[in-house]
CSV table of C-alpha atoms in Angstrom, one decimal:
chain,number,residue,atom,x,y,z
O,1,MET,CA,0.0,0.0,0.0
O,2,ILE,CA,1.3,3.4,-1.0
O,3,VAL,CA,0.0,6.3,1.1
O,4,LEU,CA,0.6,9.9,-0.1
O,5,GLY,CA,-2.3,11.8,1.5
O,6,LEU,CA,-2.0,15.5,1.6
O,7,LEU,CA,1.7,15.2,2.3
O,8,LEU,CA,4.0,17.2,4.4
O,9,ALA,CA,3.8,20.2,2.3
O,10,ALA,CA,6.5,22.0,2.1
O,11,ALA,CA,6.8,25.5,2.7
O,12,GLY,CA,10.2,26.7,1.7
O,13,LEU,CA,10.5,30.4,2.4
O,14,SER,CA,12.8,32.2,0.2
O,15,ARG,CA,13.7,35.8,-0.4
O,16,LEU,CA,15.2,36.7,-3.7
O,17,VAL,CA,16.2,40.1,-2.4
O,18,LEU,CA,19.3,42.1,-2.0
O,19,PRO,CA,20.2,45.4,-0.5
O,20,ALA,CA,19.0,48.5,-2.4
O,21,ASP,CA,21.6,50.2,-4.5
O,22,ASP,CA,20.3,53.8,-4.3
O,23,VAL,CA,17.3,54.7,-2.2
O,24,SER,CA,17.8,58.5,-2.2
O,25,ALA,CA,14.8,59.3,-4.5
O,26,ALA,CA,12.5,56.5,-3.3
O,27,GLY,CA,10.7,55.2,-0.2
O,28,ALA,CA,11.6,52.1,1.7
O,29,PRO,CA,12.1,49.0,-0.4
O,30,ARG,CA,9.3,46.4,-0.3
O,31,TYR,CA,10.6,42.8,-0.6
O,32,PRO,CA,8.8,39.6,-1.7
O,33,ALA,CA,8.7,36.4,0.3
O,34,LEU,CA,8.0,33.2,-1.6
O,35,LYS,CA,6.1,30.2,-0.2
O,36,THR,CA,4.7,27.1,-1.7
O,37,THR,CA,1.2,25.6,-1.2
O,38,LYS,CA,0.6,21.9,-0.6
O,39,PRO,CA,1.2,19.9,-3.8
O,40,SER,CA,-2.2,18.7,-5.1
O,41,GLY,CA,-3.7,16.6,-7.9
O,42,LEU,CA,-1.2,13.7,-7.5
O,43,TYR,CA,-1.2,10.8,-9.9
O,44,PHE,CA,1.2,8.3,-11.3
O,45,ASP,CA,2.3,8.2,-14.9
O,46,ARG,CA,5.0,6.7,-17.2
O,47,VAL,CA,7.3,8.8,-19.3
O,48,THR,CA,10.1,7.9,-21.7
O,49,MET,CA,13.2,9.7,-20.4
O,50,SER,CA,16.5,10.7,-22.1
O,51,ASP,CA,18.0,7.3,-21.3
O,52,GLY,CA,15.4,5.8,-23.7
O,53,LEU,CA,13.7,3.9,-20.8
O,54,SER,CA,10.2,4.2,-19.5
O,55,HIS,CA,10.2,5.7,-16.0
O,56,TYR,CA,7.5,5.8,-13.4
O,57,VAL,CA,6.8,9.4,-12.3
O,58,LEU,CA,4.6,11.0,-9.7
O,59,ARG,CA,2.9,14.1,-11.2
O,60,PHE,CA,1.4,16.9,-9.1
O,61,SER,CA,0.4,20.5,-9.3
O,62,ASN,CA,2.3,23.1,-7.3
O,63,THR,CA,1.9,26.8,-6.6
O,64,VAL,CA,4.5,29.3,-5.6
O,65,TRP,CA,3.1,32.4,-4.1
O,66,ASN,CA,4.2,35.8,-2.7
O,67,ASP,CA,3.5,36.4,1.0
O,68,GLY,CA,5.8,39.4,1.2
O,69,GLU,CA,5.5,43.1,1.4
O,70,GLY,CA,6.4,43.8,-2.2
O,71,ARG,CA,6.1,42.3,-5.7
O,72,LEU,CA,8.6,39.8,-7.1
O,73,GLU,CA,9.7,41.2,-10.5
O,74,LEU,CA,12.5,39.5,-12.5
O,75,GLN,CA,13.8,41.1,-15.7
O,76,GLY,CA,15.6,38.9,-18.1
O,77,ASP,CA,18.1,39.7,-20.8
O,78,PRO,CA,18.0,36.5,-23.0
O,79,LYS,CA,20.6,36.3,-25.7
O,80,PRO,CA,21.2,33.8,-28.5
O,81,ASP,CA,24.8,33.2,-27.4
O,82,GLY,CA,23.6,32.0,-23.9
O,83,SER,CA,25.1,34.9,-22.0
O,84,ASN,CA,21.8,35.5,-20.3
O,85,LYS,CA,21.3,37.6,-17.2
O,86,VAL,CA,18.4,38.0,-14.8
O,87,TYR,CA,17.8,41.1,-12.7
O,88,GLN,CA,15.5,41.6,-9.7
O,89,ASN,CA,13.7,44.9,-9.6
O,90,VAL,CA,12.6,46.2,-6.1
O,91,TYR,CA,10.1,48.9,-5.7
O,92,ASP,CA,8.7,51.1,-2.8
O,93,ALA,CA,5.0,50.3,-3.5
O,94,LEU,CA,2.8,47.3,-4.1
O,95,THR,CA,2.1,48.5,-7.6
O,96,GLY,CA,3.6,51.4,-9.5
O,97,GLY,CA,5.9,53.4,-7.3
O,98,THR,CA,9.6,54.0,-7.8
O,99,ARG,CA,12.1,51.3,-8.5
O,100,VAL,CA,14.5,51.3,-5.6
O,101,SER,CA,17.1,48.9,-7.0
O,102,GLN,CA,17.9,46.6,-9.9
O,103,THR,CA,20.3,43.8,-8.9
O,104,HIS,CA,21.8,41.0,-11.0
O,105,VAL,CA,20.6,37.8,-9.3
O,106,SER,CA,21.2,35.0,-11.8
O,107,SER,CA,22.2,34.0,-15.3
O,108,ASP,CA,19.7,31.1,-15.5
O,109,ILE,CA,17.1,32.1,-18.1
O,110,VAL,CA,16.5,29.7,-20.9
O,111,TYR,CA,14.0,29.0,-23.6
O,112,HIS,CA,11.8,26.0,-22.8
O,113,PRO,CA,10.9,24.3,-26.1
O,114,SER,CA,8.1,22.2,-24.5
O,115,HIS,CA,6.4,25.3,-23.0
O,116,TYR,CA,7.2,27.8,-25.8
O,117,HIS,CA,8.5,30.6,-23.6
O,118,TYR,CA,11.4,31.5,-21.4
O,119,HIS,CA,11.9,30.1,-17.9
O,120,PHE,CA,13.8,31.3,-14.9
O,121,GLN,CA,15.7,28.1,-13.9
O,122,GLY,CA,15.9,26.6,-10.4
O,123,PHE,CA,12.7,28.4,-9.3
O,124,ALA,CA,11.4,25.4,-7.3
O,125,SER,CA,12.6,22.0,-6.3
O,126,TYR,CA,10.8,18.8,-5.2
O,127,LEU,CA,11.9,15.9,-3.0
O,128,MET,CA,10.2,12.7,-2.0
O,129,LEU,CA,10.3,11.7,1.7
O,130,GLN,CA,9.5,8.3,3.2
O,131,ARG,CA,8.3,7.6,6.7
O,132,ASP,CA,10.7,5.4,8.7
O,133,SER,CA,10.0,2.9,11.5
O,134,ALA,CA,10.1,5.7,14.0
O,135,GLY,CA,7.5,7.7,12.2
O,136,VAL,CA,9.9,10.3,10.9
O,137,TYR,CA,9.9,11.3,7.3
O,138,GLN,CA,13.4,11.0,5.8
O,139,PRO,CA,14.7,12.2,2.4
O,140,THR,CA,14.9,9.6,-0.4
O,141,THR,CA,16.9,9.7,-3.6
O,142,LYS,CA,13.8,10.4,-5.6
O,143,LYS,CA,13.4,14.0,-6.6
O,144,GLY,CA,12.3,16.3,-9.4
O,145,THR,CA,14.6,18.3,-11.6
O,146,LYS,CA,15.1,21.9,-10.3
O,147,THR,CA,12.1,23.3,-11.9
O,148,GLY,CA,12.2,26.4,-14.1
O,149,PHE,CA,9.1,28.6,-14.0
O,150,CYS,CA,7.8,31.2,-16.4
O,151,ILE,CA,6.4,33.2,-13.5
O,152,MET,CA,3.1,35.1,-13.5
O,153,ASP,CA,0.0,35.9,-11.4
O,154,SER,CA,-2.2,32.9,-12.1
O,155,ASN,CA,-4.3,32.7,-9.0
O,156,HIS,CA,-5.2,34.9,-6.0
O,157,ILE,CA,-4.1,33.2,-2.8
O,158,SER,CA,-4.8,35.8,-0.2
O,159,SER,CA,-6.6,39.1,0.2
O,160,GLN,CA,-3.4,41.1,0.5
O,161,GLY,CA,-2.0,42.8,-2.5
O,162,PRO,CA,-3.7,44.0,-5.7
O,163,SER,CA,-7.2,42.7,-6.6
O,164,SER,CA,-6.2,42.1,-10.2
O,165,ALA,CA,-3.3,40.3,-11.8
O,166,GLN,CA,-0.3,42.6,-12.5
O,167,TYR,CA,1.7,40.0,-14.3
O,168,GLY,CA,-1.0,38.4,-16.5
O,169,SER,CA,1.4,36.7,-19.0
O,170,CYS,CA,5.0,35.7,-19.1
O,171,ASN,CA,7.7,36.4,-21.7
O,172,GLY,CA,11.4,36.6,-21.9
O,173,SER,CA,12.0,40.1,-20.7
O,174,LEU,CA,9.7,40.7,-17.6
O,175,GLN,CA,8.0,38.3,-15.3
O,176,GLY,CA,6.7,38.5,-11.7
O,177,ILE,CA,4.4,37.6,-8.9
O,178,SER,CA,2.3,40.2,-7.1
O,179,VAL,CA,1.8,40.2,-3.4
O,180,GLY,CA,-1.0,37.8,-2.5
O,181,TRP,CA,-0.8,36.1,-5.9
O,182,GLY,CA,0.6,32.7,-6.9
O,183,ASP,CA,1.9,30.9,-10.0
O,184,LEU,CA,0.3,27.5,-10.5
O,185,TYR,CA,2.1,24.8,-12.3
O,186,GLN,CA,-0.3,22.0,-13.3
O,187,GLY,CA,0.8,18.3,-12.9
O,188,SER,CA,0.1,17.7,-16.6
O,189,LEU,CA,3.0,20.0,-17.7
O,190,PRO,CA,6.3,18.6,-19.0
O,191,GLU,CA,8.7,17.7,-16.2
O,192,GLN,CA,6.3,18.7,-13.4
O,193,TRP,CA,7.0,15.4,-11.6
O,194,ILE,CA,9.2,13.4,-9.4
O,195,ASP,CA,11.1,10.7,-11.2
O,196,LEU,CA,10.6,7.3,-9.5
O,197,GLY,CA,12.9,5.4,-11.8
O,198,THR,CA,12.1,2.3,-13.9
O,199,SER,CA,10.5,0.4,-11.0
O,200,ARG,CA,7.2,1.0,-9.2
O,201,LEU,CA,7.2,2.8,-5.9
O,202,ALA,CA,7.4,0.4,-3.0
O,203,ASP,CA,4.6,0.3,-0.5
O,204,GLY,CA,4.9,2.8,2.3
O,205,TYR,CA,4.0,6.3,3.6
O,206,TYR,CA,5.5,9.2,1.6
O,207,ALA,CA,5.5,12.9,1.5
O,208,ILE,CA,6.5,15.5,-1.0
O,209,GLN,CA,8.7,18.5,0.0
O,210,SER,CA,8.3,21.5,-2.2
O,211,THR,CA,10.7,24.4,-1.9
O,212,ALA,CA,10.8,27.7,-3.7
């Protein structure tokens, strides 16, 4: 018997924020704080991987949302030669306002051919845990690839923040998540899974750890 239940969800808190460069003409910076909701819509599937073999995978939907004081805004500079850069813009207001800083945070922006748009790489990661004889959930070797997201306001998680989506679509140059909004990745999407290998998952109690 395999038991997954609602799982030990996962709330990895992460701030993609850095000190402001120049705040002389602006108010105090408002930073984002990212969380994940409980993975949902779990189901097993089989996928042919790059090794040419059919792997069992656990698919699920996952939402990363912004519980901070300010929007998450990432500005990409994708180039054909691969010398890509990603900047974080920090503002002094929930919407509009003055940009307090623009800081280089990563060089991981790539075009995702299965999704037909650019992704910021390593935006979320997934790990399967298994309950041991003492009732403690321990990490296993089964995990998802570090997931790249094309981030946007796809669903309103809390009453804080703007009432309408400020980042309604995603592209290669500017993406973000408003305060109180989340970006939902459906389990049916390519690579939105944990790879279980070429054998079925053994009976037991499991949980998924989702970290943003």
